[in-house]
PDB file of C-alpha atoms in Angstrom:
ATOM      1  CA  LEU A  12       4.889   2.263  -3.977  1.00 76.00           C
ATOM      2  CA  SER A  13       7.641   4.768  -4.719  1.00 87.00           C
ATOM      3  CA  GLU A  14       7.082   6.602  -1.433  1.00 92.00           C
ATOM      4  CA  PHE A  15       7.034   3.277   0.493  1.00 96.00           C
ATOM      5  CA  GLU A  16      10.210   2.174  -1.162  1.00 96.00           C
ATOM      6  CA  ALA A  17      11.850   5.519  -0.465  1.00 96.00           C
ATOM      7  CA  ILE A  18      11.450   4.651   3.244  1.00 96.00           C
ATOM      8  CA  VAL A  19      12.158   0.893   3.299  1.00 97.00           C
ATOM      9  CA  GLY A  20      14.234   0.336   0.129  1.00 96.00           C
ATOM     10  CA  HIS A  21      13.438  -1.363  -3.150  1.00 96.00           C
ATOM     11  CA  CYS A  22      11.141  -4.436  -2.932  1.00 96.00           C
ATOM     12  CA  VAL A  23      11.828  -7.170  -5.472  1.00 95.00           C
ATOM     13  CA  ASP A  24       8.572  -9.016  -4.903  1.00 94.00           C
ATOM     14  CA  GLU A  25       5.341  -9.067  -2.845  1.00 93.00           C
ATOM     15  CA  ALA A  26       6.933 -11.142  -0.100  1.00 96.00           C
ATOM     16  CA  GLN A  27       9.643  -8.557   0.456  1.00 97.00           C
ATOM     17  CA  LEU A  28       7.016  -5.839   0.426  1.00 97.00           C
ATOM     18  CA  VAL A  29       5.146  -7.659   3.173  1.00 97.00           C
ATOM     19  CA  THR A  30       8.288  -8.247   5.209  1.00 97.00           C
ATOM     20  CA  LYS A  31       9.504  -4.670   4.984  1.00 98.00           C
ATOM     21  CA  GLY A  32       5.992  -3.353   5.657  1.00 97.00           C
ATOM     22  CA  ALA A  33       5.747  -5.504   8.780  1.00 97.00           C
ATOM     23  CA  GLN A  34       9.054  -4.166  10.018  1.00 97.00           C
ATOM     24  CA  LEU A  35       7.971  -0.542   9.355  1.00 98.00           C
ATOM     25  CA  MET A  36       4.693  -1.150  11.164  1.00 97.00           C
ATOM     26  CA  GLN A  37       6.572  -2.482  14.184  1.00 97.00           C
ATOM     27  CA  GLU A  38       9.088   0.359  14.201  1.00 97.00           C
ATOM     28  CA  LEU A  39       6.310   3.027  13.991  1.00 97.00           C
ATOM     29  CA  ASP A  40       3.768   1.122  16.151  1.00 97.00           C
ATOM     30  CA  LEU A  41       1.145   1.141  13.418  1.00 97.00           C
ATOM     31  CA  GLY A  42      -2.156  -0.734  13.651  1.00 96.00           C
ATOM     32  CA  ALA A  43      -2.239  -1.085   9.823  1.00 96.00           C
ATOM     33  CA  LEU A  44      -0.387   0.007   6.709  1.00 97.00           C
ATOM     34  CA  LEU A  45      -1.903   0.439   3.223  1.00 95.00           C
ATOM     35  CA  VAL A  46       0.563   0.455   0.344  1.00 96.00           C
ATOM     36  CA  THR A  47      -0.700   1.650  -3.029  1.00 92.00           C
ATOM     37  CA  ARG A  48       0.982  -0.171  -5.927  1.00 92.00           C
ATOM     38  CA  GLY A  49      -0.226   1.497  -9.090  1.00 84.00           C
ATOM     39  CA  GLU A  50      -1.411  -1.055 -11.673  1.00 84.00           C
ATOM     40  CA  HIS A  51      -0.802  -3.787  -9.099  1.00 89.00           C
ATOM     41  CA  GLY A  52      -3.543  -2.466  -6.803  1.00 90.00           C
ATOM     42  CA  MET A  53      -3.039  -2.062  -3.046  1.00 93.00           C
ATOM     43  CA  THR A  54      -1.726  -4.158  -0.180  1.00 96.00           C
ATOM     44  CA  LEU A  55      -3.171  -3.894   3.325  1.00 96.00           C
ATOM     45  CA  LEU A  56      -0.938  -5.051   6.139  1.00 98.00           C
ATOM     46  CA  ARG A  57      -2.148  -5.602   9.711  1.00 97.00           C
ATOM     47  CA  PRO A  58      -0.308  -7.108  12.698  1.00 94.00           C
ATOM     48  CA  ASP A  59      -0.836 -10.820  13.145  1.00 92.00           C
ATOM     49  CA  GLN A  60      -2.939 -11.152   9.955  1.00 96.00           C
ATOM     50  CA  GLN A  61      -2.240 -12.271   6.484  1.00 97.00           C
ATOM     51  CA  ALA A  62      -1.543  -9.461   3.905  1.00 97.00           C
ATOM     52  CA  LEU A  63      -4.622  -8.555   1.895  1.00 96.00           C
ATOM     53  CA  HIS A  64      -3.828  -7.808  -1.724  1.00 95.00           C
ATOM     54  CA  LEU A  65      -6.523  -5.737  -3.475  1.00 91.00           C
ATOM     55  CA  PRO A  66      -6.150  -5.903  -7.287  1.00 92.00           C
ATOM     56  CA  ALA A  67      -6.532  -2.867  -9.468  1.00 86.00           C
ATOM     57  CA  ARG A  68      -9.305  -2.779 -12.078  1.00 83.00           C
ATOM     58  CA  ALA A  69      -7.448  -1.878 -15.230  1.00 69.00           C
ATOM     59  CA  ARG A  70      -8.638   1.185 -17.133  1.00 72.00           C
ATOM     60  CA  GLU A  71      -6.998   3.471 -19.598  1.00 74.00           C
ATOM     61  CA  VAL A  72      -5.665   6.356 -17.568  1.00 67.00           C
ATOM     62  CA  PHE A  73      -4.685   9.674 -19.026  1.00 66.00           C
ATOM     63  CA  ASP A  74      -3.654  11.508 -15.798  1.00 67.00           C
ATOM     64  CA  VAL A  75      -2.914  10.118 -12.368  1.00 67.00           C
ATOM     65  CA  THR A  76      -3.149  13.494 -10.685  1.00 69.00           C
ATOM     66  CA  GLY A  77      -5.165  13.086  -7.462  1.00 67.00           C
ATOM     67  CA  ALA A  78      -5.075   9.346  -7.418  1.00 72.00           C
ATOM     68  CA  GLY A  79      -3.522   9.253  -3.870  1.00 75.00           C
ATOM     69  CA  ASP A  80      -6.047  11.856  -2.688  1.00 80.00           C
ATOM     70  CA  THR A  81      -8.869   9.602  -3.929  1.00 80.00           C
ATOM     71  CA  VAL A  82      -7.481   6.574  -2.123  1.00 82.00           C
ATOM     72  CA  ILE A  83      -7.096   8.414   1.220  1.00 83.00           C
ATOM     73  CA  SER A  84     -10.488  10.079   0.882  1.00 88.00           C
ATOM     74  CA  THR A  85     -12.261   6.746   0.134  1.00 83.00           C
ATOM     75  CA  LEU A  86     -10.388   5.039   3.008  1.00 80.00           C
ATOM     76  CA  ALA A  87     -11.337   7.890   5.463  1.00 83.00           C
ATOM     77  CA  ALA A  88     -15.064   7.695   4.365  1.00 87.00           C
ATOM     78  CA  ALA A  89     -15.069   3.956   4.851  1.00 82.00           C
ATOM     79  CA  ILE A  90     -13.692   4.232   8.366  1.00 80.00           C
TER      80      ILE A  90
END
């Protein structure tokens, strides 16, 4: 979320995240945008579709190193 907010500005709630994400998708002509949100899970945005919020499954975490790499690797494998 911090990288996303560095681009679009601070989001006070999920509705603002969706609005700013939709604007970014339109500006960059993206077919989809996945925003990772730490303990809040992930939000998948697609044009003309409702935002899909994927909750996190809470676990005790000691080190988040590589978490982003894990997300992108899993997403790439699923495509």
